[in-house]
């Protein structure tokens, strides 16, 4: 109801009347008009009351809210301490602490870590050394953490798994319960990628960069026109750390999830096996039409890997830098020793161990490839790859692939070592 408003001019004792009306006597015609209006109003009121009232709306039934989403447990102090200690040890190159914080591994793996571990370093500015992006306790004894850490001047991201043992957390191998059965796909002109939904953030950018790199790999390795248009199926396996596995026709590649190998976020291919895997697959299909495994069991393994390393460096991949170790000419092995298996069998312990000269043969083989490119041109690389399929010795590879006597090649190599070996 609107409020009554009374307007006055002046104070209460001196109110002034603004307007005054004089009542007039209504005629009989006015009274008849008023009576008609009253009768019509009464009739409309009766008609309105005769209309049945609509059924009342039902009271809405409350929507059940269901059980509340459980709150994720906070990270325990013990788990944080393990993550922090491991990060500090990685940064400082404290390999013994890294090994101690890991579940027991076989002796061969532990020795490999001791020989090859390199400190990740620390940022020189005020940026944090590492950050825990996400984590979860799968069970009371299993946990994972998505971690970004400074590594050699860049940002490295990986998922680390932990297990509760003997009243403390230890870094563990893959926890298969992390992965769901949900998969997604990406299709590009050369690749059909199948990956776990958990790898989405890692995979899409990697496949795109890989698609861009593929044509250059083919050009560097001399693929035929048919090989340049080949397609591959890529499968990211989150439950295996075995690395690359090729199908028999080298058309399907199964490799470890990038969550496990880790990636440098500014350049994903540098820190994954993908560029290496694809380069190997390209060579297999372009030259051998099968998944001949150029691994430690292959006598041409050392030369093969040196060529792959050269191709990776052509792509700007840091992973190829493992072949560029500075060499002392006095330490070089004979060229014939670049042929053979990459390991020996320790008969006493019955285990496979790397060759004692493994720290020399791989960078030396890469140096030989660099020499060949300078002396005979990049067009010599495809010829060497083709010769590897049937060669029985390093000299055989040179004479068949380059069509020069091995003695002539060795003489030029020795001269190059004295003048050019130390150059990049």
Coordinates of C-alpha atoms in Angstrom, one line a residue:
X1 CA 0.0 0.0 0.0
X2 CA 1.4 3.4 -1.0
X3 CA 2.1 5.8 1.9
X4 CA -0.1 8.9 2.4
X5 CA 1.7 12.0 1.4
X6 CA 0.5 15.4 2.7
X7 CA 2.0 18.5 1.2
X8 CA 2.0 21.8 3.2
X9 CA 3.6 25.1 2.6
X10 CA 4.9 27.0 5.7
X11 CA 5.1 26.1 9.3
X12 CA 2.3 24.4 11.2
X13 CA 0.9 27.6 12.6
X14 CA 1.0 29.4 9.3
X15 CA -0.1 26.7 6.8
X16 CA -1.4 28.1 3.5
X17 CA -4.1 26.4 1.5
X18 CA -2.8 26.0 -2.1
X19 CA -6.1 25.0 -3.7
X20 CA -9.7 24.9 -2.6
X21 CA -12.6 23.3 -4.4
X22 CA -16.3 23.8 -4.0
X23 CA -18.6 20.8 -4.1
X24 CA -21.4 20.9 -6.7
X25 CA -24.8 19.2 -6.7
X26 CA -24.8 16.1 -8.9
X27 CA -27.6 15.8 -11.5
X28 CA -29.8 12.7 -11.8
X29 CA -27.9 11.7 -15.0
X30 CA -24.7 11.5 -13.0
X31 CA -26.4 9.2 -10.5
X32 CA -27.6 6.9 -13.3
X33 CA -24.1 6.7 -14.7
X34 CA -22.7 5.8 -11.3
X35 CA -25.4 3.1 -10.8
X36 CA -24.5 1.5 -14.2
X37 CA -20.8 1.3 -13.2
X38 CA -21.7 -0.3 -9.9
X39 CA -23.9 -2.9 -11.6
X40 CA -21.2 -3.7 -14.2
X41 CA -18.6 -4.0 -11.5
X42 CA -20.8 -6.4 -9.5
X43 CA -21.5 -8.5 -12.6
X44 CA -17.8 -8.8 -13.5
X45 CA -17.0 -9.8 -9.9
X46 CA -19.6 -12.6 -10.0
X47 CA -18.2 -13.8 -13.3
X48 CA -14.6 -13.8 -12.0
X49 CA -15.7 -15.8 -8.9
X50 CA -17.4 -18.4 -11.1
X51 CA -14.1 -19.3 -12.9
X52 CA -12.6 -22.4 -11.2
X53 CA -9.3 -21.9 -9.5
X54 CA -6.3 -23.7 -11.0
X55 CA -4.9 -26.7 -9.1
X56 CA -2.2 -25.6 -6.7
X57 CA 1.3 -26.3 -7.9
X58 CA 2.9 -29.3 -6.2
X59 CA 5.7 -28.6 -3.8
X60 CA 9.0 -29.3 -5.5
X61 CA 10.6 -32.5 -4.4
X62 CA 14.1 -31.9 -3.0
X63 CA 16.9 -33.1 -5.4
X64 CA 19.1 -35.7 -3.6
X65 CA 22.6 -34.4 -3.3
X66 CA 24.3 -37.8 -2.9
X67 CA 27.3 -38.4 -0.8
X68 CA 29.8 -35.5 -0.5
X69 CA 33.0 -35.8 -2.6
X70 CA 35.7 -37.0 -0.3
X71 CA 38.4 -34.5 0.4
X72 CA 41.8 -35.6 -0.9
X73 CA 44.2 -36.3 2.0
X74 CA 46.9 -33.7 2.5
X75 CA 50.4 -34.7 1.7
X76 CA 52.0 -36.3 4.7
X77 CA 55.2 -34.9 6.2
X78 CA 57.0 -38.2 5.5
X79 CA 56.1 -38.1 1.8
X80 CA 57.1 -34.5 1.4
X81 CA 60.4 -35.2 3.1
X82 CA 61.2 -38.0 0.6
X83 CA 60.3 -35.8 -2.4
X84 CA 62.3 -32.9 -1.1
X85 CA 65.4 -35.0 -0.3
X86 CA 65.3 -36.6 -3.7
X87 CA 65.0 -33.2 -5.4
X88 CA 67.9 -31.9 -3.5
X89 CA 70.0 -34.9 -4.3
X90 CA 69.2 -34.7 -8.0
X91 CA 70.2 -31.0 -8.0
X92 CA 73.5 -31.6 -6.2
X93 CA 74.5 -34.8 -8.0
X94 CA 74.3 -36.8 -4.8
X95 CA 73.9 -40.2 -6.6
X96 CA 74.2 -42.3 -3.4
X97 CA 71.2 -40.5 -1.8
X98 CA 69.2 -40.9 -5.0
X99 CA 69.9 -44.6 -4.9
X100 CA 69.1 -44.9 -1.2
X101 CA 65.8 -43.2 -1.7
X102 CA 64.8 -45.7 -4.4
X103 CA 63.4 -49.2 -3.9
X104 CA 66.2 -51.8 -4.3
X105 CA 67.3 -52.2 -7.9
X106 CA 69.4 -54.8 -9.6
X107 CA 73.2 -54.4 -9.3
X108 CA 73.6 -53.6 -13.0
X109 CA 71.1 -50.7 -12.9
X110 CA 72.7 -49.3 -9.7
X111 CA 76.2 -49.4 -11.3
X112 CA 74.9 -47.7 -14.4
X113 CA 73.5 -44.9 -12.3
X114 CA 76.8 -44.4 -10.5
X115 CA 78.7 -44.1 -13.8
X116 CA 76.3 -41.9 -15.7
X117 CA 74.5 -39.7 -13.1
X118 CA 75.0 -35.9 -13.7
X119 CA 73.9 -33.2 -11.3
X120 CA 70.8 -31.3 -12.5
X121 CA 71.9 -28.0 -10.9
X122 CA 70.0 -25.2 -9.3
X123 CA 68.5 -22.0 -10.6
X124 CA 70.7 -18.9 -10.2
X125 CA 67.8 -16.5 -9.7
X126 CA 65.0 -16.6 -7.1
X127 CA 62.9 -19.1 -9.0
X128 CA 62.0 -22.3 -7.1
X129 CA 64.2 -25.3 -7.7
X130 CA 61.2 -27.6 -7.9
X131 CA 57.4 -27.5 -7.6
X132 CA 54.8 -30.2 -6.8
X133 CA 52.2 -29.7 -9.5
X134 CA 49.8 -32.4 -8.3
X135 CA 49.9 -35.5 -6.2
X136 CA 47.6 -38.2 -4.8
X137 CA 47.6 -41.1 -2.4
X138 CA 46.4 -44.1 -4.4
X139 CA 46.3 -46.2 -1.3
X140 CA 47.8 -45.9 2.1
X141 CA 51.0 -47.3 0.8
X142 CA 51.1 -45.9 -2.8
X143 CA 51.5 -42.3 -3.9
X144 CA 52.4 -40.3 -7.0
X145 CA 53.5 -36.7 -7.6
X146 CA 53.6 -34.7 -10.7
X147 CA 56.8 -32.6 -10.3
X148 CA 58.5 -29.8 -12.2
X149 CA 62.2 -29.4 -11.4
X150 CA 65.0 -27.2 -12.7
X151 CA 67.4 -29.4 -14.8
X152 CA 70.4 -28.1 -16.6
X153 CA 69.0 -24.6 -17.0
X154 CA 65.5 -25.7 -18.1
X155 CA 62.1 -26.9 -16.7
X156 CA 61.8 -30.7 -16.5
X157 CA 58.5 -32.4 -15.7
X158 CA 57.8 -36.0 -14.8
X159 CA 55.5 -38.1 -12.7
X160 CA 57.3 -39.9 -9.8
X161 CA 55.8 -42.9 -7.9
X162 CA 56.4 -43.7 -4.3
X163 CA 55.8 -46.7 -2.0
X164 CA 55.6 -46.9 1.8
X165 CA 58.0 -49.4 3.1
X166 CA 59.6 -49.9 6.5
X167 CA 58.1 -46.8 7.9
X168 CA 59.2 -44.4 5.2
X169 CA 58.5 -43.5 1.6
X170 CA 60.7 -44.7 -1.2
X171 CA 60.8 -43.8 -4.9
X172 CA 59.2 -46.8 -6.7
X173 CA 58.7 -48.2 -10.2
X174 CA 55.5 -47.7 -12.2
X175 CA 52.2 -48.0 -10.3
X176 CA 49.8 -49.6 -12.8
X177 CA 46.8 -48.4 -10.7
X178 CA 47.6 -44.8 -11.8
X179 CA 46.4 -45.6 -15.3
X180 CA 42.8 -45.9 -16.3
X181 CA 41.6 -47.9 -19.3
X182 CA 40.5 -44.7 -21.1
X183 CA 42.5 -44.0 -24.3
X184 CA 42.5 -41.2 -26.8
X185 CA 43.9 -40.8 -30.3
X186 CA 45.6 -38.2 -32.5
X187 CA 45.9 -38.5 -36.2
X188 CA 48.5 -36.6 -38.3
X189 CA 49.7 -37.2 -41.9
X190 CA 52.4 -39.7 -40.7
X191 CA 51.1 -40.9 -37.3
X192 CA 48.2 -42.5 -35.6
X193 CA 48.9 -42.0 -31.9
X194 CA 47.0 -44.0 -29.2
X195 CA 47.6 -42.8 -25.6
X196 CA 46.2 -43.0 -22.1
X197 CA 43.9 -40.1 -21.1
X198 CA 46.3 -39.4 -18.3
X199 CA 49.0 -38.5 -20.9
X200 CA 46.9 -35.9 -22.7
X201 CA 48.9 -32.9 -21.5
X202 CA 52.2 -34.5 -22.5
X203 CA 51.2 -36.2 -25.8
X204 CA 49.5 -33.7 -28.0
X205 CA 52.4 -31.3 -28.2
X206 CA 54.9 -34.1 -28.7
X207 CA 53.1 -35.7 -31.6
X208 CA 52.7 -32.3 -33.3
X209 CA 56.5 -31.6 -33.0
X210 CA 57.2 -35.2 -34.2
X211 CA 55.1 -34.7 -37.3
X212 CA 57.1 -31.5 -38.1
X213 CA 60.4 -33.4 -37.5
X214 CA 59.7 -36.5 -39.6
X215 CA 60.3 -35.0 -43.1
X216 CA 63.7 -33.7 -41.9
X217 CA 64.7 -37.1 -40.5
X218 CA 63.9 -38.6 -43.9
X219 CA 65.9 -36.0 -45.8
X220 CA 68.9 -36.5 -43.5
X221 CA 68.8 -40.3 -43.7
X222 CA 68.1 -40.4 -47.5
X223 CA 64.6 -42.0 -47.4
X224 CA 63.1 -42.8 -50.7
X225 CA 60.0 -41.0 -51.8
X226 CA 57.9 -44.0 -50.7
X227 CA 59.5 -44.1 -47.3
X228 CA 58.9 -40.4 -46.8
X229 CA 55.1 -41.0 -47.0
X230 CA 55.0 -44.0 -44.7
X231 CA 52.6 -43.9 -41.7
X232 CA 53.2 -45.3 -38.2
X233 CA 51.1 -46.3 -35.2
X234 CA 52.4 -44.9 -32.0
X235 CA 51.3 -46.5 -28.7
X236 CA 52.2 -44.9 -25.4
X237 CA 52.5 -47.6 -22.7
X238 CA 52.1 -46.3 -19.2
X239 CA 52.8 -49.6 -17.6
X240 CA 56.2 -50.4 -19.0
X241 CA 59.6 -48.7 -18.8
X242 CA 61.2 -51.1 -21.4
X243 CA 61.6 -48.3 -23.9
X244 CA 61.0 -48.7 -27.7
X245 CA 59.4 -51.9 -29.0
X246 CA 58.9 -52.3 -32.7
X247 CA 56.5 -54.5 -34.5
X248 CA 58.0 -57.0 -36.9
X249 CA 57.2 -54.8 -39.9
X250 CA 58.4 -51.6 -38.0
X251 CA 55.1 -50.0 -38.6
X252 CA 53.9 -50.0 -35.0
X253 CA 56.0 -48.4 -32.2
X254 CA 55.2 -49.0 -28.5
X255 CA 57.2 -46.8 -26.1
X256 CA 57.1 -45.6 -22.5
X257 CA 54.8 -42.9 -21.4
X258 CA 56.4 -39.4 -21.5
X259 CA 55.1 -39.1 -17.9
X260 CA 57.8 -41.6 -17.0
X261 CA 60.6 -40.6 -19.2
X262 CA 59.9 -36.9 -18.4
X263 CA 59.9 -34.0 -20.8
X264 CA 61.6 -30.6 -21.0
X265 CA 58.6 -28.4 -21.2
X266 CA 60.1 -25.9 -23.6
X267 CA 61.1 -28.6 -26.1
X268 CA 59.4 -31.9 -25.4
X269 CA 61.4 -34.1 -27.9
X270 CA 64.7 -33.4 -26.2
X271 CA 63.8 -35.4 -23.2
X272 CA 61.9 -38.3 -24.6
X273 CA 62.8 -41.3 -26.6
X274 CA 60.4 -40.4 -29.4
X275 CA 62.8 -38.7 -31.8
X276 CA 65.2 -41.6 -31.3
X277 CA 62.4 -44.1 -31.7
X278 CA 61.1 -42.6 -34.9
X279 CA 64.6 -42.2 -36.3
X280 CA 65.2 -45.9 -35.7
X281 CA 61.9 -46.9 -37.2
X282 CA 62.5 -44.8 -40.3
X283 CA 65.9 -46.5 -40.8
X284 CA 64.4 -50.0 -40.3
X285 CA 61.6 -49.5 -42.8
X286 CA 63.6 -47.5 -45.3
X287 CA 66.6 -49.8 -45.5
X288 CA 65.7 -53.2 -44.0
X289 CA 61.9 -53.4 -44.3
X290 CA 61.7 -55.1 -40.9
X291 CA 62.3 -54.5 -37.2
X292 CA 65.9 -55.7 -37.2
X293 CA 66.9 -54.8 -33.7
X294 CA 70.1 -52.8 -33.7
X295 CA 70.6 -53.3 -30.0
X296 CA 73.5 -54.6 -28.0
X297 CA 73.1 -58.0 -29.6
X298 CA 73.9 -56.6 -33.1
X299 CA 77.5 -56.4 -34.2
X300 CA 76.8 -53.2 -36.1
X301 CA 75.1 -51.6 -33.1
X302 CA 77.8 -49.0 -32.4
X303 CA 77.9 -47.6 -35.9
X304 CA 74.2 -47.7 -36.2
X305 CA 73.7 -45.7 -33.0
X306 CA 76.3 -43.2 -34.1
X307 CA 74.4 -42.5 -37.3
X308 CA 71.2 -42.1 -35.3
X309 CA 72.9 -39.7 -32.9
X310 CA 74.1 -37.6 -35.9
X311 CA 70.5 -37.5 -37.3
X312 CA 69.2 -36.4 -33.9
X313 CA 71.7 -33.6 -33.6
X314 CA 70.6 -32.5 -37.1
X315 CA 67.2 -32.1 -35.5
X316 CA 68.6 -30.0 -32.7
X317 CA 67.8 -32.7 -30.2
X318 CA 70.0 -32.5 -27.0
X319 CA 69.8 -36.3 -26.7
X320 CA 72.3 -36.6 -29.5
X321 CA 74.9 -34.8 -27.4
X322 CA 75.6 -38.0 -25.6
X323 CA 77.8 -38.8 -28.6
X324 CA 79.8 -35.6 -28.5
X325 CA 82.0 -36.3 -25.5
X326 CA 85.5 -34.8 -25.8
X327 CA 88.0 -37.4 -26.9
X328 CA 91.7 -37.7 -26.4
X329 CA 93.4 -39.0 -29.5
X330 CA 95.7 -41.1 -27.3
X331 CA 92.6 -43.0 -25.9
X332 CA 91.0 -43.9 -29.2
X333 CA 90.5 -47.6 -30.0
X334 CA 91.3 -49.2 -33.3
X335 CA 88.5 -48.7 -35.9
X336 CA 88.0 -52.4 -36.1
X337 CA 86.9 -52.3 -32.5
X338 CA 83.9 -50.2 -33.4
X339 CA 82.4 -53.4 -34.7
X340 CA 81.0 -55.9 -32.3
X341 CA 78.5 -56.2 -29.5
X342 CA 78.1 -53.4 -26.9
X343 CA 78.5 -55.7 -23.9
X344 CA 80.3 -58.7 -22.6
X345 CA 79.1 -61.5 -20.3
X346 CA 80.6 -61.7 -16.9
X347 CA 81.1 -65.5 -16.6
X348 CA 81.7 -65.4 -12.9
X349 CA 78.5 -63.5 -12.0
X350 CA 76.6 -64.6 -15.1
X351 CA 75.5 -61.0 -15.8
X352 CA 75.7 -58.8 -18.8
X353 CA 78.0 -55.8 -18.3
X354 CA 79.0 -53.0 -20.7
X355 CA 82.3 -53.2 -22.5
X356 CA 85.2 -51.7 -20.6
X357 CA 85.8 -49.3 -23.6
X358 CA 82.1 -48.3 -23.8
X359 CA 82.9 -44.7 -22.7
X360 CA 85.2 -44.4 -25.8
X361 CA 83.6 -46.4 -28.6
X362 CA 80.3 -44.5 -28.8
X363 CA 81.7 -41.0 -29.0
X364 CA 84.5 -42.2 -31.2
X365 CA 82.0 -43.8 -33.6
X366 CA 80.1 -40.5 -33.7
X367 CA 83.4 -38.7 -34.5
X368 CA 83.9 -41.1 -37.4
X369 CA 80.5 -40.3 -38.8
X370 CA 81.3 -36.6 -38.4
X371 CA 84.5 -37.2 -40.3
X372 CA 82.7 -39.1 -43.0
X373 CA 80.2 -36.3 -43.5
X374 CA 83.1 -33.7 -43.8
X375 CA 85.2 -35.9 -46.2
X376 CA 82.5 -37.6 -48.3
X377 CA 79.4 -35.5 -47.8
X378 CA 76.0 -36.1 -46.2
X379 CA 75.0 -38.3 -49.1
X380 CA 77.4 -41.0 -47.7
X381 CA 75.1 -41.6 -44.7
X382 CA 72.4 -43.5 -46.6
X383 CA 75.1 -45.6 -48.3
X384 CA 76.5 -46.6 -44.9
X385 CA 73.0 -47.5 -43.6
X386 CA 72.4 -49.7 -46.5
X387 CA 75.8 -51.4 -46.1
X388 CA 75.1 -52.2 -42.4
X389 CA 72.5 -54.7 -43.5
X390 CA 75.1 -57.1 -44.9
X391 CA 78.5 -56.0 -43.5
X392 CA 80.6 -58.4 -41.5
X393 CA 83.1 -55.9 -40.2
X394 CA 83.7 -52.2 -39.8
X395 CA 86.1 -52.3 -42.8
X396 CA 83.3 -54.0 -44.8
X397 CA 80.9 -51.1 -44.0
X398 CA 83.4 -48.6 -45.2
X399 CA 84.5 -50.4 -48.4
X400 CA 80.9 -51.3 -49.4
X401 CA 79.3 -48.0 -48.3
X402 CA 81.9 -45.5 -49.4
X403 CA 83.5 -47.6 -52.2
X404 CA 87.0 -46.7 -51.0
X405 CA 89.8 -49.0 -49.7
X406 CA 89.8 -49.3 -46.0
X407 CA 93.5 -48.5 -45.8
X408 CA 92.9 -45.2 -47.6
X409 CA 90.0 -44.4 -45.3
X410 CA 92.0 -45.2 -42.2
X411 CA 94.9 -43.0 -43.3
X412 CA 92.6 -40.0 -43.8
X413 CA 91.0 -40.7 -40.5
X414 CA 94.3 -40.6 -38.6
X415 CA 95.2 -37.3 -40.3
X416 CA 91.7 -35.8 -39.3
X417 CA 92.1 -37.0 -35.7
X418 CA 95.3 -34.9 -35.3
X419 CA 93.8 -31.7 -36.7
X420 CA 90.0 -31.8 -36.4
X421 CA 89.0 -34.1 -33.6
X422 CA 88.8 -31.4 -30.9
X423 CA 86.6 -29.3 -33.0
X424 CA 82.7 -29.5 -32.6

